[in-house]
Amino acid sequence: MGKLYQYKEISDMKKSIRSKWQITVILVLAIMALVGCQTTSQGGRTVTRDQAQRPLTVYSGTVLRVADVQIQGRETGVGAVGGAVVGGIVGSTIGGGRGRTLATTGGALAGAAGGSAVEQRRATRPGLEIEVELDDGRIMAIV
């Protein structure tokens, strides 16, 4: 009876540790999701380093059309790598033996896809395409 009781205690301890690990992973994912919602813009126009301190040419004309566009930013791959790591960690808490290996691999792949999608969504910004007929008759589209 003593060995069975000890086995049950060890089994309960393993479940408790696994449960704490899962809660930690969920909290890390929640924090990452909240950080992803953070915006860095404090208003005003943002320009690149190359655009700063350069003379601009001003044209006069009539606005013909304004359309909403999405401006794609650069993807660094950090989202995919971070997602793969988190997905692999979460997957490794599932099952045992070969099942755990499959869950870890599946979690890493799903995490990479999800992380990449989040990064792409964060890199994309709304913009405007403005079509202008210049006073000299030329038509220009500006994004």
PDB file of N, CA and C in Angstrom, residues 54-133:
ATOM      1  N   ARG A  54      15.025  66.718 -46.684  1.00  0.00           N
ATOM      2  CA  ARG A  54      15.122  66.779 -48.147  1.00  0.00           C
ATOM      3  C   ARG A  54      14.100  67.793 -48.651  1.00  0.00           C
ATOM      4  N   PRO A  55      14.459  68.546 -49.674  1.00  0.00           N
ATOM      5  CA  PRO A  55      13.475  69.484 -50.228  1.00  0.00           C
ATOM      6  C   PRO A  55      12.359  68.720 -50.950  1.00  0.00           C
ATOM      7  N   LEU A  56      11.159  69.242 -50.860  1.00  0.00           N
ATOM      8  CA  LEU A  56      10.014  68.625 -51.519  1.00  0.00           C
ATOM      9  C   LEU A  56       9.529  69.524 -52.647  1.00  0.00           C
ATOM     10  N   THR A  57       9.010  68.907 -53.703  1.00  0.00           N
ATOM     11  CA  THR A  57       8.404  69.655 -54.792  1.00  0.00           C
ATOM     12  C   THR A  57       6.902  69.665 -54.557  1.00  0.00           C
ATOM     13  N   VAL A  58       6.293  70.825 -54.657  1.00  0.00           N
ATOM     14  CA  VAL A  58       4.857  70.955 -54.436  1.00  0.00           C
ATOM     15  C   VAL A  58       4.191  71.189 -55.785  1.00  0.00           C
ATOM     16  N   TYR A  59       3.140  70.410 -56.059  1.00  0.00           N
ATOM     17  CA  TYR A  59       2.381  70.536 -57.296  1.00  0.00           C
ATOM     18  C   TYR A  59       0.992  71.057 -56.967  1.00  0.00           C
ATOM     19  N   SER A  60       0.405  71.743 -57.918  1.00  0.00           N
ATOM     20  CA  SER A  60      -0.953  72.247 -57.754  1.00  0.00           C
ATOM     21  C   SER A  60      -1.853  71.493 -58.719  1.00  0.00           C
ATOM     22  N   GLY A  61      -3.035  71.101 -58.252  1.00  0.00           N
ATOM     23  CA  GLY A  61      -3.937  70.360 -59.109  1.00  0.00           C
ATOM     24  C   GLY A  61      -5.266  70.109 -58.430  1.00  0.00           C
ATOM     25  N   THR A  62      -6.065  69.250 -59.061  1.00  0.00           N
ATOM     26  CA  THR A  62      -7.395  68.915 -58.562  1.00  0.00           C
ATOM     27  C   THR A  62      -7.432  67.434 -58.206  1.00  0.00           C
ATOM     28  N   VAL A  63      -7.933  67.130 -57.024  1.00  0.00           N
ATOM     29  CA  VAL A  63      -8.053  65.737 -56.593  1.00  0.00           C
ATOM     30  C   VAL A  63      -9.207  65.100 -57.360  1.00  0.00           C
ATOM     31  N   LEU A  64      -8.908  63.991 -58.047  1.00  0.00           N
ATOM     32  CA  LEU A  64      -9.926  63.281 -58.815  1.00  0.00           C
ATOM     33  C   LEU A  64     -10.545  62.129 -58.027  1.00  0.00           C
ATOM     34  N   ARG A  65      -9.714  61.442 -57.251  1.00  0.00           N
ATOM     35  CA  ARG A  65     -10.191  60.237 -56.574  1.00  0.00           C
ATOM     36  C   ARG A  65      -9.317  59.963 -55.362  1.00  0.00           C
ATOM     37  N   VAL A  66      -9.946  59.457 -54.295  1.00  0.00           N
ATOM     38  CA  VAL A  66      -9.230  59.016 -53.100  1.00  0.00           C
ATOM     39  C   VAL A  66      -9.718  57.606 -52.787  1.00  0.00           C
ATOM     40  N   ALA A  67      -8.788  56.668 -52.618  1.00  0.00           N
ATOM     41  CA  ALA A  67      -9.152  55.272 -52.335  1.00  0.00           C
ATOM     42  C   ALA A  67      -8.323  54.747 -51.165  1.00  0.00           C
ATOM     43  N   ASP A  68      -8.946  53.911 -50.348  1.00  0.00           N
ATOM     44  CA  ASP A  68      -8.231  53.251 -49.251  1.00  0.00           C
ATOM     45  C   ASP A  68      -7.334  52.155 -49.812  1.00  0.00           C
ATOM     46  N   VAL A  69      -6.132  52.040 -49.277  1.00  0.00           N
ATOM     47  CA  VAL A  69      -5.205  50.965 -49.649  1.00  0.00           C
ATOM     48  C   VAL A  69      -4.559  50.419 -48.383  1.00  0.00           C
ATOM     49  N   GLN A  70      -3.972  49.254 -48.494  1.00  0.00           N
ATOM     50  CA  GLN A  70      -3.191  48.659 -47.412  1.00  0.00           C
ATOM     51  C   GLN A  70      -1.730  48.676 -47.841  1.00  0.00           C
ATOM     52  N   ILE A  71      -0.880  49.253 -47.018  1.00  0.00           N
ATOM     53  CA  ILE A  71       0.546  49.336 -47.328  1.00  0.00           C
ATOM     54  C   ILE A  71       1.251  48.212 -46.590  1.00  0.00           C
ATOM     55  N   GLN A  72       1.839  47.296 -47.357  1.00  0.00           N
ATOM     56  CA  GLN A  72       2.530  46.150 -46.764  1.00  0.00           C
ATOM     57  C   GLN A  72       3.894  46.558 -46.255  1.00  0.00           C
ATOM     58  N   GLY A  73       4.182  46.195 -45.012  1.00  0.00           N
ATOM     59  CA  GLY A  73       5.494  46.459 -44.439  1.00  0.00           C
ATOM     60  C   GLY A  73       6.420  45.272 -44.654  1.00  0.00           C
ATOM     61  N   ARG A  74       7.618  45.391 -44.130  1.00  0.00           N
ATOM     62  CA  ARG A  74       8.593  44.299 -44.239  1.00  0.00           C
ATOM     63  C   ARG A  74       8.361  43.281 -43.141  1.00  0.00           C
ATOM     64  N   GLU A  75       8.458  42.022 -43.515  1.00  0.00           N
ATOM     65  CA  GLU A  75       8.372  40.947 -42.531  1.00  0.00           C
ATOM     66  C   GLU A  75       9.790  40.490 -42.207  1.00  0.00           C
ATOM     67  N   THR A  76      10.083  40.358 -40.927  1.00  0.00           N
ATOM     68  CA  THR A  76      11.431  39.996 -40.495  1.00  0.00           C
ATOM     69  C   THR A  76      11.594  38.506 -40.236  1.00  0.00           C
ATOM     70  N   GLY A  77      10.490  37.785 -40.070  1.00  0.00           N
ATOM     71  CA  GLY A  77      10.565  36.368 -39.728  1.00  0.00           C
ATOM     72  C   GLY A  77      10.526  36.121 -38.230  1.00  0.00           C
ATOM     73  N   VAL A  78      10.586  37.192 -37.440  1.00  0.00           N
ATOM     74  CA  VAL A  78      10.560  37.045 -35.985  1.00  0.00           C
ATOM     75  C   VAL A  78       9.237  36.430 -35.535  1.00  0.00           C
ATOM     76  N   GLY A  79       8.144  36.818 -36.178  1.00  0.00           N
ATOM     77  CA  GLY A  79       6.836  36.272 -35.818  1.00  0.00           C
ATOM     78  C   GLY A  79       6.776  34.769 -36.022  1.00  0.00           C
ATOM     79  N   ALA A  80       7.296  34.293 -37.149  1.00  0.00           N
ATOM     80  CA  ALA A  80       7.285  32.860 -37.439  1.00  0.00           C
ATOM     81  C   ALA A  80       8.164  32.094 -36.460  1.00  0.00           C
ATOM     82  N   VAL A  81       9.351  32.622 -36.181  1.00  0.00           N
ATOM     83  CA  VAL A  81      10.267  31.943 -35.254  1.00  0.00           C
ATOM     84  C   VAL A  81       9.684  31.929 -33.846  1.00  0.00           C
ATOM     85  N   GLY A  82       9.199  33.081 -33.396  1.00  0.00           N
ATOM     86  CA  GLY A  82       8.599  33.154 -32.059  1.00  0.00           C
ATOM     87  C   GLY A  82       7.390  32.249 -31.937  1.00  0.00           C
ATOM     88  N   GLY A  83       6.553  32.240 -32.963  1.00  0.00           N
ATOM     89  CA  GLY A  83       5.377  31.371 -32.960  1.00  0.00           C
ATOM     90  C   GLY A  83       5.752  29.904 -32.941  1.00  0.00           C
ATOM     91  N   ALA A  84       6.797  29.542 -33.686  1.00  0.00           N
ATOM     92  CA  ALA A  84       7.253  28.147 -33.714  1.00  0.00           C
ATOM     93  C   ALA A  84       7.762  27.717 -32.346  1.00  0.00           C
ATOM     94  N   VAL A  85       8.505  28.593 -31.682  1.00  0.00           N
ATOM     95  CA  VAL A  85       9.031  28.265 -30.350  1.00  0.00           C
ATOM     96  C   VAL A  85       7.886  28.065 -29.364  1.00  0.00           C
ATOM     97  N   VAL A  86       6.964  29.025 -29.330  1.00  0.00           N
ATOM     98  CA  VAL A  86       5.837  28.921 -28.395  1.00  0.00           C
ATOM     99  C   VAL A  86       4.965  27.715 -28.738  1.00  0.00           C
ATOM    100  N   GLY A  87       4.691  27.510 -30.024  1.00  0.00           N
ATOM    101  CA  GLY A  87       3.886  26.358 -30.440  1.00  0.00           C
ATOM    102  C   GLY A  87       4.546  25.040 -30.089  1.00  0.00           C
ATOM    103  N   GLY A  88       5.863  24.965 -30.261  1.00  0.00           N
ATOM    104  CA  GLY A  88       6.598  23.751 -29.897  1.00  0.00           C
ATOM    105  C   GLY A  88       6.550  23.488 -28.407  1.00  0.00           C
ATOM    106  N   ILE A  89       6.678  24.551 -27.610  1.00  0.00           N
ATOM    107  CA  ILE A  89       6.611  24.390 -26.152  1.00  0.00           C
ATOM    108  C   ILE A  89       5.231  23.912 -25.734  1.00  0.00           C
ATOM    109  N   VAL A  90       4.201  24.542 -26.278  1.00  0.00           N
ATOM    110  CA  VAL A  90       2.835  24.125 -25.938  1.00  0.00           C
ATOM    111  C   VAL A  90       2.597  22.689 -26.394  1.00  0.00           C
ATOM    112  N   GLY A  91       3.034  22.356 -27.607  1.00  0.00           N
ATOM    113  CA  GLY A  91       2.853  20.995 -28.121  1.00  0.00           C
ATOM    114  C   GLY A  91       3.576  19.954 -27.300  1.00  0.00           C
ATOM    115  N   SER A  92       4.717  20.326 -26.721  1.00  0.00           N
ATOM    116  CA  SER A  92       5.493  19.357 -25.938  1.00  0.00           C
ATOM    117  C   SER A  92       4.821  18.990 -24.621  1.00  0.00           C
ATOM    118  N   THR A  93       3.821  19.756 -24.217  1.00  0.00           N
ATOM    119  CA  THR A  93       3.106  19.435 -22.976  1.00  0.00           C
ATOM    120  C   THR A  93       1.971  18.449 -23.211  1.00  0.00           C
ATOM    121  N   ILE A  94       1.760  18.082 -24.465  1.00  0.00           N
ATOM    122  CA  ILE A  94       0.651  17.195 -24.814  1.00  0.00           C
ATOM    123  C   ILE A  94       1.170  15.787 -25.065  1.00  0.00           C
ATOM    124  N   GLY A  95       0.492  14.815 -24.514  1.00  0.00           N
ATOM    125  CA  GLY A  95       0.787  13.410 -24.784  1.00  0.00           C
ATOM    126  C   GLY A  95       2.114  12.939 -24.228  1.00  0.00           C
ATOM    127  N   GLY A  96       2.565  11.814 -24.770  1.00  0.00           N
ATOM    128  CA  GLY A  96       3.820  11.214 -24.347  1.00  0.00           C
ATOM    129  C   GLY A  96       4.391  10.380 -25.478  1.00  0.00           C
ATOM    130  N   GLY A  97       5.678  10.124 -25.450  1.00  0.00           N
ATOM    131  CA  GLY A  97       6.338   9.298 -26.463  1.00  0.00           C
ATOM    132  C   GLY A  97       6.221   9.891 -27.850  1.00  0.00           C
ATOM    133  N   ARG A  98       5.816   9.037 -28.800  1.00  0.00           N
ATOM    134  CA  ARG A  98       5.684   9.467 -30.196  1.00  0.00           C
ATOM    135  C   ARG A  98       4.589  10.524 -30.355  1.00  0.00           C
ATOM    136  N   GLY A  99       3.540  10.402 -29.569  1.00  0.00           N
ATOM    137  CA  GLY A  99       2.464  11.397 -29.612  1.00  0.00           C
ATOM    138  C   GLY A  99       2.957  12.778 -29.219  1.00  0.00           C
ATOM    139  N   ARG A 100       3.827  12.827 -28.230  1.00  0.00           N
ATOM    140  CA  ARG A 100       4.389  14.112 -27.802  1.00  0.00           C
ATOM    141  C   ARG A 100       5.249  14.706 -28.912  1.00  0.00           C
ATOM    142  N   THR A 101       6.027  13.854 -29.590  1.00  0.00           N
ATOM    143  CA  THR A 101       6.868  14.328 -30.694  1.00  0.00           C
ATOM    144  C   THR A 101       6.004  14.921 -31.801  1.00  0.00           C
ATOM    145  N   LEU A 102       4.922  14.215 -32.142  1.00  0.00           N
ATOM    146  CA  LEU A 102       4.014  14.719 -33.173  1.00  0.00           C
ATOM    147  C   LEU A 102       3.340  16.016 -32.730  1.00  0.00           C
ATOM    148  N   ALA A 103       2.926  16.075 -31.464  1.00  0.00           N
ATOM    149  CA  ALA A 103       2.277  17.281 -30.946  1.00  0.00           C
ATOM    150  C   ALA A 103       3.252  18.460 -30.937  1.00  0.00           C
ATOM    151  N   THR A 104       4.505  18.200 -30.577  1.00  0.00           N
ATOM    152  CA  THR A 104       5.517  19.263 -30.567  1.00  0.00           C
ATOM    153  C   THR A 104       5.747  19.789 -31.979  1.00  0.00           C
ATOM    154  N   THR A 105       5.888  18.875 -32.936  1.00  0.00           N
ATOM    155  CA  THR A 105       6.098  19.267 -34.332  1.00  0.00           C
ATOM    156  C   THR A 105       4.889  20.032 -34.864  1.00  0.00           C
ATOM    157  N   GLY A 106       3.702  19.485 -34.615  1.00  0.00           N
ATOM    158  CA  GLY A 106       2.475  20.161 -35.060  1.00  0.00           C
ATOM    159  C   GLY A 106       2.315  21.526 -34.422  1.00  0.00           C
ATOM    160  N   GLY A 107       2.618  21.608 -33.128  1.00  0.00           N
ATOM    161  CA  GLY A 107       2.533  22.891 -32.432  1.00  0.00           C
ATOM    162  C   GLY A 107       3.504  23.906 -33.000  1.00  0.00           C
ATOM    163  N   ALA A 108       4.717  23.451 -33.314  1.00  0.00           N
ATOM    164  CA  ALA A 108       5.719  24.354 -33.887  1.00  0.00           C
ATOM    165  C   ALA A 108       5.279  24.855 -35.263  1.00  0.00           C
ATOM    166  N   LEU A 109       4.741  23.960 -36.088  1.00  0.00           N
ATOM    167  CA  LEU A 109       4.283  24.368 -37.420  1.00  0.00           C
ATOM    168  C   LEU A 109       3.102  25.331 -37.333  1.00  0.00           C
ATOM    169  N   ALA A 110       2.133  25.000 -36.482  1.00  0.00           N
ATOM    170  CA  ALA A 110       0.972  25.876 -36.317  1.00  0.00           C
ATOM    171  C   ALA A 110       1.396  27.220 -35.723  1.00  0.00           C
ATOM    172  N   GLY A 111       2.304  27.182 -34.764  1.00  0.00           N
ATOM    173  CA  GLY A 111       2.798  28.417 -34.159  1.00  0.00           C
ATOM    174  C   GLY A 111       3.529  29.289 -35.159  1.00  0.00           C
ATOM    175  N   ALA A 112       4.320  28.661 -36.033  1.00  0.00           N
ATOM    176  CA  ALA A 112       5.043  29.422 -37.059  1.00  0.00           C
ATOM    177  C   ALA A 112       4.061  30.102 -38.010  1.00  0.00           C
ATOM    178  N   ALA A 113       3.030  29.369 -38.421  1.00  0.00           N
ATOM    179  CA  ALA A 113       2.026  29.948 -39.320  1.00  0.00           C
ATOM    180  C   ALA A 113       1.284  31.092 -38.630  1.00  0.00           C
ATOM    181  N   GLY A 114       0.893  30.865 -37.386  1.00  0.00           N
ATOM    182  CA  GLY A 114       0.185  31.904 -36.637  1.00  0.00           C
ATOM    183  C   GLY A 114       1.058  33.121 -36.386  1.00  0.00           C
ATOM    184  N   GLY A 115       2.305  32.896 -35.992  1.00  0.00           N
ATOM    185  CA  GLY A 115       3.227  34.005 -35.740  1.00  0.00           C
ATOM    186  C   GLY A 115       3.502  34.816 -36.989  1.00  0.00           C
ATOM    187  N   SER A 116       3.626  34.125 -38.109  1.00  0.00           N
ATOM    188  CA  SER A 116       3.850  34.813 -39.379  1.00  0.00           C
ATOM    189  C   SER A 116       2.637  35.669 -39.747  1.00  0.00           C
ATOM    190  N   ALA A 117       1.433  35.124 -39.528  1.00  0.00           N
ATOM    191  CA  ALA A 117       0.207  35.874 -39.826  1.00  0.00           C
ATOM    192  C   ALA A 117       0.093  37.112 -38.943  1.00  0.00           C
ATOM    193  N   VAL A 118       0.442  36.967 -37.667  1.00  0.00           N
ATOM    194  CA  VAL A 118       0.393  38.110 -36.747  1.00  0.00           C
ATOM    195  C   VAL A 118       1.388  39.177 -37.181  1.00  0.00           C
ATOM    196  N   GLU A 119       2.602  38.754 -37.543  1.00  0.00           N
ATOM    197  CA  GLU A 119       3.614  39.722 -37.976  1.00  0.00           C
ATOM    198  C   GLU A 119       3.171  40.436 -39.248  1.00  0.00           C
ATOM    199  N   GLN A 120       2.587  39.692 -40.177  1.00  0.00           N
ATOM    200  CA  GLN A 120       2.133  40.299 -41.425  1.00  0.00           C
ATOM    201  C   GLN A 120       1.029  41.320 -41.145  1.00  0.00           C
ATOM    202  N   ARG A 121       0.102  40.962 -40.256  1.00  0.00           N
ATOM    203  CA  ARG A 121      -0.985  41.872 -39.913  1.00  0.00           C
ATOM    204  C   ARG A 121      -0.431  43.133 -39.229  1.00  0.00           C
ATOM    205  N   ARG A 122       0.576  42.953 -38.365  1.00  0.00           N
ATOM    206  CA  ARG A 122       1.173  44.097 -37.663  1.00  0.00           C
ATOM    207  C   ARG A 122       1.991  44.976 -38.613  1.00  0.00           C
ATOM    208  N   ALA A 123       2.555  44.383 -39.673  1.00  0.00           N
ATOM    209  CA  ALA A 123       3.396  45.142 -40.601  1.00  0.00           C
ATOM    210  C   ALA A 123       2.567  45.914 -41.625  1.00  0.00           C
ATOM    211  N   THR A 124       1.309  45.533 -41.810  1.00  0.00           N
ATOM    212  CA  THR A 124       0.444  46.180 -42.792  1.00  0.00           C
ATOM    213  C   THR A 124      -0.220  47.406 -42.173  1.00  0.00           C
ATOM    214  N   ARG A 125      -0.174  48.507 -42.899  1.00  0.00           N
ATOM    215  CA  ARG A 125      -0.746  49.767 -42.416  1.00  0.00           C
ATOM    216  C   ARG A 125      -1.766  50.302 -43.425  1.00  0.00           C
ATOM    217  N   PRO A 126      -2.810  50.966 -42.932  1.00  0.00           N
ATOM    218  CA  PRO A 126      -3.763  51.579 -43.861  1.00  0.00           C
ATOM    219  C   PRO A 126      -3.155  52.827 -44.499  1.00  0.00           C
ATOM    220  N   GLY A 127      -3.563  53.103 -45.712  1.00  0.00           N
ATOM    221  CA  GLY A 127      -3.075  54.285 -46.410  1.00  0.00           C
ATOM    222  C   GLY A 127      -4.118  54.785 -47.396  1.00  0.00           C
ATOM    223  N   LEU A 128      -3.782  55.818 -48.110  1.00  0.00           N
ATOM    224  CA  LEU A 128      -4.675  56.392 -49.114  1.00  0.00           C
ATOM    225  C   LEU A 128      -3.947  56.492 -50.447  1.00  0.00           C
ATOM    226  N   GLU A 129      -4.665  56.208 -51.512  1.00  0.00           N
ATOM    227  CA  GLU A 129      -4.166  56.462 -52.859  1.00  0.00           C
ATOM    228  C   GLU A 129      -4.953  57.661 -53.379  1.00  0.00           C
ATOM    229  N   ILE A 130      -4.240  58.715 -53.699  1.00  0.00           N
ATOM    230  CA  ILE A 130      -4.884  59.956 -54.136  1.00  0.00           C
ATOM    231  C   ILE A 130      -4.507  60.203 -55.593  1.00  0.00           C
ATOM    232  N   GLU A 131      -5.522  60.306 -56.437  1.00  0.00           N
ATOM    233  CA  GLU A 131      -5.310  60.582 -57.859  1.00  0.00           C
ATOM    234  C   GLU A 131      -5.565  62.074 -58.084  1.00  0.00           C
ATOM    235  N   VAL A 132      -4.573  62.747 -58.668  1.00  0.00           N
ATOM    236  CA  VAL A 132      -4.637  64.206 -58.837  1.00  0.00           C
ATOM    237  C   VAL A 132      -4.396  64.563 -60.302  1.00  0.00           C
ATOM    238  N   GLU A 133      -5.231  65.467 -60.824  1.00  0.00           N
ATOM    239  CA  GLU A 133      -4.964  66.033 -62.148  1.00  0.00           C
ATOM    240  C   GLU A 133      -4.225  67.346 -61.917  1.00  0.00           C
TER     241      GLU A 133
END
